XYZ file of C-alpha atoms in Angstrom:
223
model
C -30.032 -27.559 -9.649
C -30.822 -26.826 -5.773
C -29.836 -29.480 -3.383
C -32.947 -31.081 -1.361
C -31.251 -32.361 1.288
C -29.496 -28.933 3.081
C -26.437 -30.642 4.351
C -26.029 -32.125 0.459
C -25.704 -28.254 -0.439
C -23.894 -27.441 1.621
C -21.229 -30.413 0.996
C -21.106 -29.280 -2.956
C -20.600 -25.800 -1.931
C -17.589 -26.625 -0.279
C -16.426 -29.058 -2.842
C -16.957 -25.835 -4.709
C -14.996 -23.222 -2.659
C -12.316 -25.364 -2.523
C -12.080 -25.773 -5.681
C -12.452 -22.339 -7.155
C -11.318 -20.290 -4.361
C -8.233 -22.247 -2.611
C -7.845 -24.722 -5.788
C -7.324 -27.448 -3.148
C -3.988 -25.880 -1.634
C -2.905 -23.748 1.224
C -1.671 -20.146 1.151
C -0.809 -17.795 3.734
C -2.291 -14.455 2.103
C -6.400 -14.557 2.398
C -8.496 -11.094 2.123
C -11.780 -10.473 1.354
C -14.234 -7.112 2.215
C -17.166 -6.465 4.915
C -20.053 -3.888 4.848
C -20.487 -1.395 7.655
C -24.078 -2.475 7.947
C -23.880 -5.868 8.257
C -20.449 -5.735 10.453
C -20.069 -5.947 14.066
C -20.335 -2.756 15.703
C -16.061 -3.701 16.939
C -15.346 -4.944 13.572
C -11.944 -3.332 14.127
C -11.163 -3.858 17.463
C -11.672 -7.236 16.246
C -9.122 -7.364 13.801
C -6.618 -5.422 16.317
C -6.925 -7.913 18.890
C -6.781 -10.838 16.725
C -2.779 -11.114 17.015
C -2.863 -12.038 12.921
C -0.537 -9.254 10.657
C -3.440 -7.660 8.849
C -4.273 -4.290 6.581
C -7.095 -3.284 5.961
C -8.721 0.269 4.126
C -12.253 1.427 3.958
C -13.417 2.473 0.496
C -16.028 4.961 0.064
C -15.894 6.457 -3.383
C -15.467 3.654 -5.737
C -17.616 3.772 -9.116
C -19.320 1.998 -10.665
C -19.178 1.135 -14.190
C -22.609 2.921 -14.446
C -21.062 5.860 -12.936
C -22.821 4.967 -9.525
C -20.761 5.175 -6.241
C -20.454 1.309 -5.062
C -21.397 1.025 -1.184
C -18.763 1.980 1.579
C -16.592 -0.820 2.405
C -13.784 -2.588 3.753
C -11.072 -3.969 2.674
C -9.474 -6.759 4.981
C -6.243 -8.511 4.322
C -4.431 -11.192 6.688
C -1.381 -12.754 6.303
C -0.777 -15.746 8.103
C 2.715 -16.934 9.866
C 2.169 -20.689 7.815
C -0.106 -21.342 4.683
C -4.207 -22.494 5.852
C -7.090 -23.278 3.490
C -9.772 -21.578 2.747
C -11.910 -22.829 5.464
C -9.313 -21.693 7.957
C -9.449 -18.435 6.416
C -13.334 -18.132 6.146
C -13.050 -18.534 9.701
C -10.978 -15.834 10.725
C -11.848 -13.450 8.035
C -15.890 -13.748 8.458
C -15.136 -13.586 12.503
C -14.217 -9.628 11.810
C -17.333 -9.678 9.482
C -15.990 -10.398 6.083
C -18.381 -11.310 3.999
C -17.742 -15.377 3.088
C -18.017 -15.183 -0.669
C -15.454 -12.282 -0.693
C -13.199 -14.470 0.569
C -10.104 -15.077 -1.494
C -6.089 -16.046 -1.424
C -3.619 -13.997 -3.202
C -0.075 -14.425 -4.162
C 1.684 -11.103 -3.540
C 1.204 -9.121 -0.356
C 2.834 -6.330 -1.975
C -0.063 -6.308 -4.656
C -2.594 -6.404 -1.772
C -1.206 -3.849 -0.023
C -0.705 -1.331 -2.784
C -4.475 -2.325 -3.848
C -5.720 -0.664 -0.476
C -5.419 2.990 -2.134
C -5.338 1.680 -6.008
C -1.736 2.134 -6.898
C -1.501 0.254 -9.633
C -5.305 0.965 -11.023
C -5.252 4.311 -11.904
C -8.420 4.499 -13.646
C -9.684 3.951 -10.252
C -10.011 6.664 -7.479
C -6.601 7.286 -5.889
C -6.962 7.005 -2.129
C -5.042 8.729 0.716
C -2.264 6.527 2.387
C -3.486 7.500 5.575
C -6.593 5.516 4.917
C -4.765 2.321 5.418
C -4.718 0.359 9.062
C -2.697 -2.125 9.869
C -2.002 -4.388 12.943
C 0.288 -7.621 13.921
C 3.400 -6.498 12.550
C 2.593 -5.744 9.291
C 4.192 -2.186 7.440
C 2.104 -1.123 5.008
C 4.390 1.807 4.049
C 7.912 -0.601 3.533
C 5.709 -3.214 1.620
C 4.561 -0.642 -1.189
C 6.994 0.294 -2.672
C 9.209 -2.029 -5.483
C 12.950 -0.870 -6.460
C 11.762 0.535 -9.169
C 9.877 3.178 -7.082
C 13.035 3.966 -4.955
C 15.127 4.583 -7.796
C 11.792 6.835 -9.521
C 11.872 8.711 -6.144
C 15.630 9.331 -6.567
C 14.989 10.788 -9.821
C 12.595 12.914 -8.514
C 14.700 14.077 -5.928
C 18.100 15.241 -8.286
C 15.369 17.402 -10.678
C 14.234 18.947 -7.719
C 17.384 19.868 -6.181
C 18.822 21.017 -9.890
C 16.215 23.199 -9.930
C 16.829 26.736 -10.001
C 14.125 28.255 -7.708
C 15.577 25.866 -4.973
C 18.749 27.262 -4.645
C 19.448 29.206 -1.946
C 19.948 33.005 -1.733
C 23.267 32.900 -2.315
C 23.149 30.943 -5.753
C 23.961 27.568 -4.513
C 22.292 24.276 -5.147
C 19.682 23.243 -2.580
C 21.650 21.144 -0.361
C 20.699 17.876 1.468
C 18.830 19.276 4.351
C 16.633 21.202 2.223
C 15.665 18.405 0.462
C 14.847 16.517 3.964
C 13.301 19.636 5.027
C 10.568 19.818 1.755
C 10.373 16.344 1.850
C 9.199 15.934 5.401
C 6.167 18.322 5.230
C 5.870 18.279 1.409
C 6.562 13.835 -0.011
C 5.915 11.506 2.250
C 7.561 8.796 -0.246
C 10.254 10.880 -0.774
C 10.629 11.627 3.155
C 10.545 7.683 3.676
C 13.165 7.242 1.310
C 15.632 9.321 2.396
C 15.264 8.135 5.771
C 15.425 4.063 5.069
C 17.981 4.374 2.217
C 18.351 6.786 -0.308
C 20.308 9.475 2.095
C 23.631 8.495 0.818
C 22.883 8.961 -3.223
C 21.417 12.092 -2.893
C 24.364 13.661 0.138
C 26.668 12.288 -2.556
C 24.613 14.248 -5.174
C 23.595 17.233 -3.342
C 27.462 17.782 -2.403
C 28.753 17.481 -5.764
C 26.358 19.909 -6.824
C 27.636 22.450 -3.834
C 31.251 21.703 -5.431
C 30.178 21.988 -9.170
C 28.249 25.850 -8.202
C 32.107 26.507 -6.207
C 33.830 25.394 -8.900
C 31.943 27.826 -11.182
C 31.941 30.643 -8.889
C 36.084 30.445 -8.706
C 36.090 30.226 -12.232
C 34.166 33.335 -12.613
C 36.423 35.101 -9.579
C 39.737 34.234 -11.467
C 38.771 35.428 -14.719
């Protein structure tokens, strides 16, 4: 039943908010979403020059459950250095053009991050990485991925080099820098993780493949 009294409303609806959006505590990761028509024009240079670590992705061809494509918009994350309310949050967030009611906390800023392009909702449409801002310190690329994606991406990597239309003219196993040389202008994630830290597992691997095919090859020669 609608408050009379305006300041009465607005009272209960933050009794509410707090409540059923912060549940009366503090946490440090807040995001919500804003509408390009109802944004300020500098909606992003507002978030770059806001000094908070934020990510943020604009989403133009999610469906709806009608089949309908659901209006462009954005995706705005923040994570602060120390845990705020909601209010605190509200205030930031909305100051970039968030909408208020969109306003939210969430536990994992891995899971935020990896929702900016759907990673984990493949039923939904699978957006480019390159899609994804970010300012104030934040990494969007190190904070996707989980161990078990390094050690999927590791996989990936041995089939491909034990495939045989990668070896190179002579017969041998493709060696390491073939493998850095697809993966730079082929996989991004496997680029990435050869360069943070999967170089030494697959130099390892790619070399005892190079001594396997030699081994082999003598083999063959002494016979």
């Amino acid at each position: 039943m609608p408050y009379k009294d305006k300041e009465k409303q607005r009272e209960a609806q933050r009794r509410y908010e707090k409540k059923k959006r912060g549940k009366g505590k503090l946490h440090a990761i807040w995001w919500g979403y804003l509408y390009l028509d109802s944004a300020p024009d500098d909606w992003e240079t507002r978030i770059r020059e806001s000094g908070y670590e934020c990510v943020w992705a604009m989403h133009d061809k999610d469906v709806r459950p009608t089949g309908e494509i659901k209006e462009t918009h954005v995706h705005v994350a923040v994570r602060f250095s120390h845990a705020v309310d909601v209010a605190a949050a509200k205030e930031l967030l909305s100051s970039f053009g968030v909408k208020e009611p969109s306003v939210q906390y969430r536990d994992s800023w891995r899971a935020v991050c990896r929702y900016m392009v759907h990673m984990d909702d493949p039923d939904k449409y699978q957006y480019d990485p390159s899609i994804v801002c970010e300012c104030g310190g934040a990494d969007w690329k190190t904070e996707i991925y989980r161990s078990s994606d390094k050690y999927r991406a590791i996989a990936e990597m041995q089939d491909w080099c034990d495939a045989d239309e990668n070896r190179r003219p002579n017969g041998c196993p493709a060696q390491f820098n073939d493998l850095m040389r697809y993966a730079r202008e082929n996989n991004q994630e496997w680029f990435q993780a050869l360069c943070d830290n999967s170089s030494i597992v697959m130099r390892e691997y790619c070399k005892g493949n190079r001594h396997d095919w030699r081994d082999d090859a003598f083999a063959i020669y002494k016979q």
